[in-house]
Amino acid sequence: MMQKLKLSDAPGRQKRVLAVHDISCVGRCSLTVALPVLSAMGFETSILPTSILSTHTGGFEGYTYRDLAADMDPVVDHWHALGLKFDAIFTGWMGTHRHIENLGHLLDAFGDGAALIVDPVMGDNGKLYATLDDAYVAAMRAYCARADVLLPNLTEAALLTGTDYPFPGYDKAWVEGMLRRLNDMGPGIAVLTGVTLKPGRIGAAALDGRRGQLIYFDEPYIPGMWHGAGDVFASVLTGAVLNGAPMPKALRLAVDFTARCIRRTRRAATDERLGLQFEPELGGLMNEAQ
Ligand code: PXL
C-alpha cells in the first residue's frame, strides 16, 4: 500500500505549481526558465518534462530530441496515487499533438482546484514553428478551452482563432476583439503578448472576461530575436497569478521583468540563441514578487 503524501492546508502554506514543458538543455527556455523563475518567486515547483532536446529548435541545427510522451500518463498516475495536489499548472511548448492529448489526463487527475495557465507555444512572426503541424494546432485549440489564463503571442492567437496574422498592422480595437475571441474559447483571462500600440514600444494586453476591462503595459521596443522571452514572461505571470496579484499588477510585473532581461541580454551581446540573461535579475524579482 503506497503511503500518501501528508499535505498541509495551513493558511500561508507554500503553494505548489507544476510546470509542464520540454527540457531544452541549452538555450534558456521552457523548463530551464520556468523552474528557476517560479522557485525564485517562492513556490514549490514540480516539473513534468515532455521531451528532452539538446537545444531549443529556434535557430539551432542538428539538435537531438527524446520524446517523453509515453512517460506522461504513468508519471501522472504515480502522483495521483500519492495524493498530490497542485495550486497551479503551467504548460508551454509541447513536441506533438500526442503530448497535448496527454495533458487531458493530467487535468482529469489534478485540474480541480488548480489554476491552469497555458502558453500555447506554436509560432512567431506569423509562422507556425517548423516542427509543428495542423494536428498540433487543432489539439492546442481544444486544450486551450480548459485554460484559466491563456497567453498567446499574436501568431498563436491568429492560429487559435483561425484569424489572419495582422500584418502589417492592427489597432487597439483589433487587440480587444482578439482578446474577446480568446475569452470566448473558454479562458477567463486572455493575455496577448508582443503587442505594439505605439511606434517604438512593445508589451502585453490582457482582458479579464468577467470584468471586461482592457489592460495594457508596454516598454521601449528593442529589435532582436529574444529566444525564451515568452517563457520568461509566462513564468513571471504564472507566479504573480499564484500570489493572487490582480491582473494589472501581474501584467506589469511580467512586462517589466521581461524588458529588464532583454535590456541586459542586449548589453551583454551574447549569441541570441542562448536566451535571456534572466538569472542576475532574479534577486529583484524575489523582492517584488512578495
Ligand atoms: O521558447 C519556446 C520553446 C520551447 N521549447 C522548444 C522550442 C521553443 C521555441 O522555439 O523550440 C524546444
PDB file of C-alpha atoms and ligand atoms in Angstrom:
ATOM      1  CA  MET A   1       0.000   0.000   0.000  1.00  0.00           C
ATOM      2  CA  MET A   2       1.553   3.293  -1.106  1.00  0.00           C
ATOM      3  CA  GLN A   3       1.929   5.836   1.664  1.00  0.00           C
ATOM      4  CA  LYS A   4       0.046   9.001   0.671  1.00  0.00           C
ATOM      5  CA  LEU A   5       1.694  12.401   0.999  1.00  0.00           C
ATOM      6  CA  LYS A   6       0.794  14.493   4.033  1.00  0.00           C
ATOM      7  CA  LEU A   7      -0.203  17.846   2.533  1.00  0.00           C
ATOM      8  CA  SER A   8      -0.511  20.991   4.616  1.00  0.00           C
ATOM      9  CA  ASP A   9      -3.600  23.148   4.344  1.00  0.00           C
ATOM     10  CA  ALA A  10      -2.337  25.689   6.890  1.00  0.00           C
ATOM     11  CA  PRO A  11      -3.001  29.321   5.984  1.00  0.00           C
ATOM     12  CA  GLY A  12       0.065  30.844   4.344  1.00  0.00           C
ATOM     13  CA  ARG A  13       1.426  27.443   3.334  1.00  0.00           C
ATOM     14  CA  GLN A  14       3.804  27.388   0.379  1.00  0.00           C
ATOM     15  CA  LYS A  15       1.946  26.979  -2.898  1.00  0.00           C
ATOM     16  CA  ARG A  16       2.830  24.179  -5.289  1.00  0.00           C
ATOM     17  CA  VAL A  17       2.971  24.668  -9.049  1.00  0.00           C
ATOM     18  CA  LEU A  18       3.543  22.119 -11.787  1.00  0.00           C
ATOM     19  CA  ALA A  19       5.446  23.263 -14.866  1.00  0.00           C
ATOM     20  CA  VAL A  20       4.868  21.090 -17.938  1.00  0.00           C
ATOM     21  CA  HIS A  21       7.265  21.864 -20.794  1.00  0.00           C
ATOM     22  CA  ASP A  22      10.175  20.327 -22.668  1.00  0.00           C
ATOM     23  CA  ILE A  23      13.705  20.435 -21.328  1.00  0.00           C
ATOM     24  CA  SER A  24      15.818  22.252 -23.890  1.00  0.00           C
ATOM     25  CA  CYS A  25      19.181  21.551 -22.275  1.00  0.00           C
ATOM     26  CA  VAL A  26      20.839  24.642 -23.745  1.00  0.00           C
ATOM     27  CA  GLY A  27      19.158  27.900 -24.713  1.00  0.00           C
ATOM     28  CA  ARG A  28      17.242  29.080 -21.634  1.00  0.00           C
ATOM     29  CA  CYS A  29      13.609  28.433 -22.479  1.00  0.00           C
ATOM     30  CA  SER A  30      10.766  26.241 -21.249  1.00  0.00           C
ATOM     31  CA  LEU A  31      11.741  24.325 -18.070  1.00  0.00           C
ATOM     32  CA  THR A  32      15.189  25.914 -17.663  1.00  0.00           C
ATOM     33  CA  VAL A  33      13.309  29.213 -17.316  1.00  0.00           C
ATOM     34  CA  ALA A  34      10.075  28.167 -15.590  1.00  0.00           C
ATOM     35  CA  LEU A  35      11.779  26.227 -12.791  1.00  0.00           C
ATOM     36  CA  PRO A  36      14.252  28.907 -11.620  1.00  0.00           C
ATOM     37  CA  VAL A  37      11.758  31.751 -12.017  1.00  0.00           C
ATOM     38  CA  LEU A  38       8.960  30.039 -10.087  1.00  0.00           C
ATOM     39  CA  SER A  39      11.377  28.814  -7.423  1.00  0.00           C
ATOM     40  CA  ALA A  40      12.747  32.338  -7.009  1.00  0.00           C
ATOM     41  CA  MET A  41       9.196  33.600  -6.617  1.00  0.00           C
ATOM     42  CA  GLY A  42       8.845  31.273  -3.651  1.00  0.00           C
ATOM     43  CA  PHE A  43       6.830  28.335  -4.974  1.00  0.00           C
ATOM     44  CA  GLU A  44       7.416  24.647  -4.621  1.00  0.00           C
ATOM     45  CA  THR A  45       7.874  23.870  -8.289  1.00  0.00           C
ATOM     46  CA  SER A  46       7.386  20.384  -9.677  1.00  0.00           C
ATOM     47  CA  ILE A  47       8.128  19.580 -13.283  1.00  0.00           C
ATOM     48  CA  LEU A  48       6.730  17.243 -15.894  1.00  0.00           C
ATOM     49  CA  PRO A  49       9.231  17.166 -18.783  1.00  0.00           C
ATOM     50  CA  THR A  50       7.559  16.284 -22.063  1.00  0.00           C
ATOM     51  CA  SER A  51      10.740  15.794 -24.096  1.00  0.00           C
ATOM     52  CA  ILE A  52      14.465  16.456 -23.885  1.00  0.00           C
ATOM     53  CA  LEU A  53      16.284  18.363 -26.607  1.00  0.00           C
ATOM     54  CA  SER A  54      19.975  19.237 -26.768  1.00  0.00           C
ATOM     55  CA  THR A  55      18.902  22.825 -27.574  1.00  0.00           C
ATOM     56  CA  HIS A  56      15.635  24.551 -28.434  1.00  0.00           C
ATOM     57  CA  THR A  57      14.567  24.490 -32.075  1.00  0.00           C
ATOM     58  CA  GLY A  58      14.906  28.217 -32.771  1.00  0.00           C
ATOM     59  CA  GLY A  59      17.962  28.766 -34.941  1.00  0.00           C
ATOM     60  CA  PHE A  60      19.907  25.646 -33.960  1.00  0.00           C
ATOM     61  CA  GLU A  61      20.559  22.844 -36.429  1.00  0.00           C
ATOM     62  CA  GLY A  62      21.177  19.208 -35.596  1.00  0.00           C
ATOM     63  CA  TYR A  63      19.537  19.229 -32.167  1.00  0.00           C
ATOM     64  CA  THR A  64      18.644  15.905 -30.524  1.00  0.00           C
ATOM     65  CA  TYR A  65      15.077  15.121 -29.469  1.00  0.00           C
ATOM     66  CA  ARG A  66      13.952  12.498 -26.965  1.00  0.00           C
ATOM     67  CA  ASP A  67      10.184  12.142 -26.794  1.00  0.00           C
ATOM     68  CA  LEU A  68       8.839  11.519 -23.284  1.00  0.00           C
ATOM     69  CA  ALA A  69       5.139  11.484 -24.242  1.00  0.00           C
ATOM     70  CA  ALA A  70       4.822   7.822 -23.249  1.00  0.00           C
ATOM     71  CA  ASP A  71       6.036   8.642 -19.722  1.00  0.00           C
ATOM     72  CA  MET A  72       3.498  11.374 -19.061  1.00  0.00           C
ATOM     73  CA  ASP A  73       0.457   9.243 -18.112  1.00  0.00           C
ATOM     74  CA  PRO A  74       2.418   6.882 -15.791  1.00  0.00           C
ATOM     75  CA  VAL A  75       4.015   9.880 -14.040  1.00  0.00           C
ATOM     76  CA  VAL A  76       0.578  11.438 -13.530  1.00  0.00           C
ATOM     77  CA  ASP A  77      -0.805   8.130 -12.237  1.00  0.00           C
ATOM     78  CA  HIS A  78       2.013   7.827  -9.714  1.00  0.00           C
ATOM     79  CA  TRP A  79       1.442  11.351  -8.394  1.00  0.00           C
ATOM     80  CA  HIS A  80      -2.289  10.697  -8.246  1.00  0.00           C
ATOM     81  CA  ALA A  81      -1.699   7.565  -6.168  1.00  0.00           C
ATOM     82  CA  LEU A  82       0.422   9.693  -3.810  1.00  0.00           C
ATOM     83  CA  GLY A  83      -2.495  12.067  -3.297  1.00  0.00           C
ATOM     84  CA  LEU A  84      -0.535  15.053  -4.627  1.00  0.00           C
ATOM     85  CA  LYS A  85      -2.293  18.366  -5.328  1.00  0.00           C
ATOM     86  CA  PHE A  86      -1.245  21.474  -7.244  1.00  0.00           C
ATOM     87  CA  ASP A  87      -2.324  25.088  -6.832  1.00  0.00           C
ATOM     88  CA  ALA A  88      -1.462  25.826 -10.436  1.00  0.00           C
ATOM     89  CA  ILE A  89      -0.427  24.041 -13.605  1.00  0.00           C
ATOM     90  CA  PHE A  90       1.614  25.964 -16.157  1.00  0.00           C
ATOM     91  CA  THR A  91       2.071  24.413 -19.604  1.00  0.00           C
ATOM     92  CA  GLY A  92       4.168  25.549 -22.560  1.00  0.00           C
ATOM     93  CA  TRP A  93       5.873  24.043 -25.611  1.00  0.00           C
ATOM     94  CA  MET A  94       4.746  20.513 -26.418  1.00  0.00           C
ATOM     95  CA  GLY A  95       6.511  18.421 -29.048  1.00  0.00           C
ATOM     96  CA  THR A  96       3.491  16.846 -30.759  1.00  0.00           C
ATOM     97  CA  HIS A  97      -0.299  16.709 -30.577  1.00  0.00           C
ATOM     98  CA  ARG A  98       0.144  13.475 -28.576  1.00  0.00           C
ATOM     99  CA  HIS A  99       1.704  15.492 -25.726  1.00  0.00           C
ATOM    100  CA  ILE A 100      -1.239  17.885 -25.743  1.00  0.00           C
ATOM    101  CA  GLU A 101      -3.692  14.989 -25.629  1.00  0.00           C
ATOM    102  CA  ASN A 102      -1.833  13.626 -22.600  1.00  0.00           C
ATOM    103  CA  LEU A 103      -2.494  16.919 -20.829  1.00  0.00           C
ATOM    104  CA  GLY A 104      -6.163  15.878 -20.714  1.00  0.00           C
ATOM    105  CA  HIS A 105      -5.224  13.013 -18.388  1.00  0.00           C
ATOM    106  CA  LEU A 106      -3.164  15.392 -16.248  1.00  0.00           C
ATOM    107  CA  LEU A 107      -6.100  17.784 -15.905  1.00  0.00           C
ATOM    108  CA  ASP A 108      -8.534  14.988 -15.094  1.00  0.00           C
ATOM    109  CA  ALA A 109      -6.243  13.985 -12.214  1.00  0.00           C
ATOM    110  CA  PHE A 110      -5.125  17.430 -10.969  1.00  0.00           C
ATOM    111  CA  GLY A 111      -7.229  20.098 -12.665  1.00  0.00           C
ATOM    112  CA  ASP A 112      -9.696  20.541  -9.800  1.00  0.00           C
ATOM    113  CA  GLY A 113      -8.570  23.395  -7.569  1.00  0.00           C
ATOM    114  CA  ALA A 114      -5.556  24.217  -9.769  1.00  0.00           C
ATOM    115  CA  ALA A 115      -5.349  27.376 -11.864  1.00  0.00           C
ATOM    116  CA  LEU A 116      -4.407  26.367 -15.420  1.00  0.00           C
ATOM    117  CA  ILE A 117      -2.057  28.798 -17.147  1.00  0.00           C
ATOM    118  CA  VAL A 118      -1.460  27.921 -20.793  1.00  0.00           C
ATOM    119  CA  ASP A 119       1.187  29.368 -23.056  1.00  0.00           C
ATOM    120  CA  PRO A 120       0.088  27.830 -26.370  1.00  0.00           C
ATOM    121  CA  VAL A 121       3.616  27.879 -27.832  1.00  0.00           C
ATOM    122  CA  MET A 122       3.215  27.323 -31.579  1.00  0.00           C
ATOM    123  CA  GLY A 123       4.888  30.022 -33.594  1.00  0.00           C
ATOM    124  CA  ASP A 124       6.130  33.547 -34.071  1.00  0.00           C
ATOM    125  CA  ASN A 125       6.193  36.288 -36.695  1.00  0.00           C
ATOM    126  CA  GLY A 126       3.105  34.898 -38.393  1.00  0.00           C
ATOM    127  CA  LYS A 127       4.528  31.392 -38.844  1.00  0.00           C
ATOM    128  CA  LEU A 128       3.938  28.039 -37.175  1.00  0.00           C
ATOM    129  CA  TYR A 129       7.218  26.612 -35.805  1.00  0.00           C
ATOM    130  CA  ALA A 130       8.727  24.300 -38.433  1.00  0.00           C
ATOM    131  CA  THR A 131       8.407  21.134 -36.322  1.00  0.00           C
ATOM    132  CA  LEU A 132       4.649  21.550 -35.724  1.00  0.00           C
ATOM    133  CA  ASP A 133       1.640  20.685 -37.904  1.00  0.00           C
ATOM    134  CA  ASP A 134      -2.130  21.196 -38.266  1.00  0.00           C
ATOM    135  CA  ALA A 135      -2.905  18.324 -35.852  1.00  0.00           C
ATOM    136  CA  TYR A 136      -0.876  20.195 -33.229  1.00  0.00           C
ATOM    137  CA  VAL A 137      -2.839  23.413 -33.781  1.00  0.00           C
ATOM    138  CA  ALA A 138      -6.167  21.542 -33.568  1.00  0.00           C
ATOM    139  CA  ALA A 139      -5.151  19.772 -30.347  1.00  0.00           C
ATOM    140  CA  MET A 140      -3.903  23.045 -28.859  1.00  0.00           C
ATOM    141  CA  ARG A 141      -7.158  24.797 -29.747  1.00  0.00           C
ATOM    142  CA  ALA A 142      -9.208  22.139 -27.923  1.00  0.00           C
ATOM    143  CA  TYR A 143      -6.864  22.153 -24.931  1.00  0.00           C
ATOM    144  CA  CYS A 144      -6.881  25.965 -24.560  1.00  0.00           C
ATOM    145  CA  ALA A 145     -10.618  25.891 -23.845  1.00  0.00           C
ATOM    146  CA  ARG A 146      -9.702  24.482 -20.421  1.00  0.00           C
ATOM    147  CA  ALA A 147      -7.264  27.272 -19.517  1.00  0.00           C
ATOM    148  CA  ASP A 148      -7.961  29.832 -16.810  1.00  0.00           C
ATOM    149  CA  VAL A 149      -5.279  32.141 -18.198  1.00  0.00           C
ATOM    150  CA  LEU A 150      -4.262  31.883 -21.862  1.00  0.00           C
ATOM    151  CA  LEU A 151      -1.089  33.637 -23.045  1.00  0.00           C
ATOM    152  CA  PRO A 152      -0.632  33.565 -26.824  1.00  0.00           C
ATOM    153  CA  ASN A 153       1.502  35.894 -28.906  1.00  0.00           C
ATOM    154  CA  LEU A 154      -0.131  37.429 -31.988  1.00  0.00           C
ATOM    155  CA  THR A 155       0.839  34.474 -34.198  1.00  0.00           C
ATOM    156  CA  GLU A 156      -0.579  31.932 -31.761  1.00  0.00           C
ATOM    157  CA  ALA A 157      -3.749  33.975 -31.231  1.00  0.00           C
ATOM    158  CA  ALA A 158      -4.296  34.069 -35.005  1.00  0.00           C
ATOM    159  CA  LEU A 159      -3.750  30.298 -35.271  1.00  0.00           C
ATOM    160  CA  LEU A 160      -6.062  29.556 -32.332  1.00  0.00           C
ATOM    161  CA  THR A 161      -8.914  31.728 -33.584  1.00  0.00           C
ATOM    162  CA  GLY A 162      -8.480  30.985 -37.300  1.00  0.00           C
ATOM    163  CA  THR A 163      -7.790  34.673 -37.996  1.00  0.00           C
ATOM    164  CA  ASP A 164      -5.224  36.121 -40.438  1.00  0.00           C
ATOM    165  CA  TYR A 165      -1.987  37.281 -38.830  1.00  0.00           C
ATOM    166  CA  PRO A 166      -2.382  41.063 -38.555  1.00  0.00           C
ATOM    167  CA  PHE A 167       0.331  42.095 -40.991  1.00  0.00           C
ATOM    168  CA  PRO A 168       1.285  44.927 -41.443  1.00  0.00           C
ATOM    169  CA  GLY A 169      -0.688  46.390 -38.556  1.00  0.00           C
ATOM    170  CA  TYR A 170      -3.529  46.403 -36.090  1.00  0.00           C
ATOM    171  CA  ASP A 171      -5.021  48.798 -33.584  1.00  0.00           C
ATOM    172  CA  LYS A 172      -6.448  48.745 -30.069  1.00  0.00           C
ATOM    173  CA  ALA A 173      -9.896  47.687 -31.334  1.00  0.00           C
ATOM    174  CA  TRP A 174      -8.332  44.683 -33.118  1.00  0.00           C
ATOM    175  CA  VAL A 175      -6.446  43.703 -29.966  1.00  0.00           C
ATOM    176  CA  GLU A 176      -9.588  43.985 -27.864  1.00  0.00           C
ATOM    177  CA  GLY A 177     -11.589  41.969 -30.411  1.00  0.00           C
ATOM    178  CA  MET A 178      -8.922  39.272 -30.465  1.00  0.00           C
ATOM    179  CA  LEU A 179      -8.839  39.093 -26.665  1.00  0.00           C
ATOM    180  CA  ARG A 180     -12.626  38.683 -26.636  1.00  0.00           C
ATOM    181  CA  ARG A 181     -12.420  35.843 -29.142  1.00  0.00           C
ATOM    182  CA  LEU A 182      -9.798  34.164 -26.962  1.00  0.00           C
ATOM    183  CA  ASN A 183     -12.016  34.646 -23.878  1.00  0.00           C
ATOM    184  CA  ASP A 184     -14.920  33.142 -25.828  1.00  0.00           C
ATOM    185  CA  MET A 185     -12.882  29.968 -26.342  1.00  0.00           C
ATOM    186  CA  GLY A 186     -13.146  29.389 -22.569  1.00  0.00           C
ATOM    187  CA  PRO A 187     -10.304  31.033 -20.613  1.00  0.00           C
ATOM    188  CA  GLY A 188     -11.427  33.638 -18.075  1.00  0.00           C
ATOM    189  CA  ILE A 189      -8.331  35.729 -18.724  1.00  0.00           C
ATOM    190  CA  ALA A 190      -6.682  36.160 -22.118  1.00  0.00           C
ATOM    191  CA  VAL A 191      -3.287  37.830 -22.436  1.00  0.00           C
ATOM    192  CA  LEU A 192      -1.824  38.812 -25.797  1.00  0.00           C
ATOM    193  CA  THR A 193       1.957  39.212 -25.889  1.00  0.00           C
ATOM    194  CA  GLY A 194       4.181  41.115 -28.295  1.00  0.00           C
ATOM    195  CA  VAL A 195       1.598  43.865 -28.799  1.00  0.00           C
ATOM    196  CA  THR A 196       2.624  47.253 -30.241  1.00  0.00           C
ATOM    197  CA  LEU A 197       0.079  50.042 -29.936  1.00  0.00           C
ATOM    198  CA  LYS A 198       2.517  52.958 -30.201  1.00  0.00           C
ATOM    199  CA  PRO A 199       5.533  53.177 -32.514  1.00  0.00           C
ATOM    200  CA  GLY A 200       8.750  52.062 -30.832  1.00  0.00           C
ATOM    201  CA  ARG A 201       7.012  50.260 -27.957  1.00  0.00           C
ATOM    202  CA  ILE A 202       6.018  46.660 -27.265  1.00  0.00           C
ATOM    203  CA  GLY A 203       4.130  44.997 -24.442  1.00  0.00           C
ATOM    204  CA  ALA A 204       1.214  42.804 -23.450  1.00  0.00           C
ATOM    205  CA  ALA A 205      -2.549  43.336 -23.329  1.00  0.00           C
ATOM    206  CA  ALA A 206      -4.998  41.423 -21.161  1.00  0.00           C
ATOM    207  CA  LEU A 207      -8.725  41.097 -20.862  1.00  0.00           C
ATOM    208  CA  ASP A 208     -10.449  39.577 -17.885  1.00  0.00           C
ATOM    209  CA  GLY A 209     -13.639  38.214 -19.451  1.00  0.00           C
ATOM    210  CA  ARG A 210     -15.548  38.742 -16.185  1.00  0.00           C
ATOM    211  CA  ARG A 211     -14.575  42.387 -15.758  1.00  0.00           C
ATOM    212  CA  GLY A 212     -14.388  43.365 -19.404  1.00  0.00           C
ATOM    213  CA  GLN A 213     -11.526  45.783 -18.827  1.00  0.00           C
ATOM    214  CA  LEU A 214      -8.569  46.017 -21.236  1.00  0.00           C
ATOM    215  CA  ILE A 215      -5.185  46.275 -19.516  1.00  0.00           C
ATOM    216  CA  TYR A 216      -2.032  47.164 -21.429  1.00  0.00           C
ATOM    217  CA  PHE A 217       1.603  47.717 -20.413  1.00  0.00           C
ATOM    218  CA  ASP A 218       4.476  48.385 -22.744  1.00  0.00           C
ATOM    219  CA  GLU A 219       8.189  49.168 -22.763  1.00  0.00           C
ATOM    220  CA  PRO A 220      10.556  50.524 -25.405  1.00  0.00           C
ATOM    221  CA  TYR A 221      10.917  48.049 -28.276  1.00  0.00           C
ATOM    222  CA  ILE A 222      14.387  46.508 -28.615  1.00  0.00           C
ATOM    223  CA  PRO A 223      14.850  44.850 -32.018  1.00  0.00           C
ATOM    224  CA  GLY A 224      16.241  41.308 -31.922  1.00  0.00           C
ATOM    225  CA  MET A 225      15.283  37.635 -31.697  1.00  0.00           C
ATOM    226  CA  TRP A 226      14.741  37.260 -27.961  1.00  0.00           C
ATOM    227  CA  HIS A 227      14.562  33.486 -27.609  1.00  0.00           C
ATOM    228  CA  GLY A 228      12.828  32.391 -24.440  1.00  0.00           C
ATOM    229  CA  ALA A 229      11.338  35.834 -23.771  1.00  0.00           C
ATOM    230  CA  GLY A 230       7.833  34.354 -23.976  1.00  0.00           C
ATOM    231  CA  ASP A 231       8.779  31.747 -21.374  1.00  0.00           C
ATOM    232  CA  VAL A 232      10.245  34.368 -19.034  1.00  0.00           C
ATOM    233  CA  PHE A 233       7.088  36.457 -19.366  1.00  0.00           C
ATOM    234  CA  ALA A 234       4.723  33.499 -18.886  1.00  0.00           C
ATOM    235  CA  SER A 235       6.657  32.159 -15.879  1.00  0.00           C
ATOM    236  CA  VAL A 236       6.556  35.508 -14.055  1.00  0.00           C
ATOM    237  CA  LEU A 237       2.888  35.955 -14.862  1.00  0.00           C
ATOM    238  CA  THR A 238       2.158  32.458 -13.535  1.00  0.00           C
ATOM    239  CA  GLY A 239       3.956  33.292 -10.305  1.00  0.00           C
ATOM    240  CA  ALA A 240       2.098  36.567  -9.932  1.00  0.00           C
ATOM    241  CA  VAL A 241      -1.269  34.865 -10.520  1.00  0.00           C
ATOM    242  CA  LEU A 242      -0.334  32.271  -7.886  1.00  0.00           C
ATOM    243  CA  ASN A 243       0.468  35.080  -5.491  1.00  0.00           C
ATOM    244  CA  GLY A 244      -3.059  36.343  -6.015  1.00  0.00           C
ATOM    245  CA  ALA A 245      -1.905  39.543  -7.711  1.00  0.00           C
ATOM    246  CA  PRO A 246      -4.644  41.414  -9.555  1.00  0.00           C
ATOM    247  CA  MET A 247      -4.152  41.217 -13.343  1.00  0.00           C
ATOM    248  CA  PRO A 248      -2.854  44.810 -13.772  1.00  0.00           C
ATOM    249  CA  LYS A 249      -0.140  44.159 -11.187  1.00  0.00           C
ATOM    250  CA  ALA A 250       0.689  40.701 -12.589  1.00  0.00           C
ATOM    251  CA  LEU A 251       0.933  42.030 -16.135  1.00  0.00           C
ATOM    252  CA  ARG A 252       3.099  44.986 -15.162  1.00  0.00           C
ATOM    253  CA  LEU A 253       5.486  42.723 -13.224  1.00  0.00           C
ATOM    254  CA  ALA A 254       5.821  40.282 -16.146  1.00  0.00           C
ATOM    255  CA  VAL A 255       6.299  43.032 -18.772  1.00  0.00           C
ATOM    256  CA  ASP A 256       8.834  44.938 -16.604  1.00  0.00           C
ATOM    257  CA  PHE A 257      10.840  41.844 -15.740  1.00  0.00           C
ATOM    258  CA  THR A 258      10.986  40.576 -19.327  1.00  0.00           C
ATOM    259  CA  ALA A 259      12.057  44.012 -20.587  1.00  0.00           C
ATOM    260  CA  ARG A 260      14.784  44.217 -17.935  1.00  0.00           C
ATOM    261  CA  CYS A 261      16.123  40.797 -19.003  1.00  0.00           C
ATOM    262  CA  ILE A 262      16.074  41.797 -22.675  1.00  0.00           C
ATOM    263  CA  ARG A 263      17.987  45.038 -21.958  1.00  0.00           C
ATOM    264  CA  ARG A 264      20.611  43.128 -20.002  1.00  0.00           C
ATOM    265  CA  THR A 265      20.928  40.490 -22.737  1.00  0.00           C
ATOM    266  CA  ARG A 266      21.359  43.155 -25.403  1.00  0.00           C
ATOM    267  CA  ARG A 267      24.108  44.868 -23.375  1.00  0.00           C
ATOM    268  CA  ALA A 268      25.915  41.538 -22.965  1.00  0.00           C
ATOM    269  CA  ALA A 269      25.685  40.859 -26.730  1.00  0.00           C
ATOM    270  CA  THR A 270      25.800  37.082 -26.290  1.00  0.00           C
ATOM    271  CA  ASP A 271      24.574  34.717 -29.012  1.00  0.00           C
ATOM    272  CA  GLU A 272      20.846  35.402 -29.039  1.00  0.00           C
ATOM    273  CA  ARG A 273      20.080  31.670 -29.281  1.00  0.00           C
ATOM    274  CA  LEU A 274      21.315  31.270 -25.680  1.00  0.00           C
ATOM    275  CA  GLY A 275      18.190  33.021 -24.445  1.00  0.00           C
ATOM    276  CA  LEU A 276      17.726  35.838 -21.939  1.00  0.00           C
ATOM    277  CA  GLN A 277      20.118  36.650 -19.107  1.00  0.00           C
ATOM    278  CA  PHE A 278      17.376  36.443 -16.520  1.00  0.00           C
ATOM    279  CA  GLU A 279      19.430  34.987 -13.655  1.00  0.00           C
ATOM    280  CA  PRO A 280      21.026  38.241 -12.404  1.00  0.00           C
ATOM    281  CA  GLU A 281      17.525  39.765 -12.278  1.00  0.00           C
ATOM    282  CA  LEU A 282      16.040  37.034 -10.063  1.00  0.00           C
ATOM    283  CA  GLY A 283      17.060  38.781  -6.830  1.00  0.00           C
ATOM    284  CA  GLY A 284      14.953  41.815  -7.731  1.00  0.00           C
ATOM    285  CA  LEU A 285      12.062  39.581  -8.741  1.00  0.00           C
ATOM    286  CA  MET A 286      12.169  37.788  -5.375  1.00  0.00           C
ATOM    287  CA  ASN A 287      11.635  41.096  -3.602  1.00  0.00           C
ATOM    288  CA  GLU A 288       8.993  42.417  -5.968  1.00  0.00           C
ATOM    289  CA  ALA A 289       7.005  39.191  -6.109  1.00  0.00           C
ATOM    290  CA  GLN A 290       6.105  39.191  -2.417  1.00  0.00           C
TER     291      GLN A 290
HETATM  292  O1  PXL B   1      10.569  29.082 -26.022  1.00  0.00           O
HETATM  293  C1  PXL B   1       9.682  28.237 -26.613  1.00  0.00           C
HETATM  294  C2  PXL B   1      10.293  26.925 -26.989  1.00  0.00           C
HETATM  295  C3  PXL B   1      10.369  25.915 -26.070  1.00  0.00           C
HETATM  296  N1  PXL B   1      10.905  24.710 -26.353  1.00  0.00           N
HETATM  297  C4  PXL B   1      11.424  24.468 -27.570  1.00  0.00           C
HETATM  298  C5  PXL B   1      11.390  25.441 -28.552  1.00  0.00           C
HETATM  299  C6  PXL B   1      10.801  26.698 -28.261  1.00  0.00           C
HETATM  300  C7  PXL B   1      10.736  27.728 -29.287  1.00  0.00           C
HETATM  301  O2  PXL B   1      11.219  27.604 -30.362  1.00  0.00           O
HETATM  302  O3  PXL B   1      11.917  25.190 -29.742  1.00  0.00           O
HETATM  303  C8  PXL B   1      12.037  23.137 -27.859  1.00  0.00           C
END
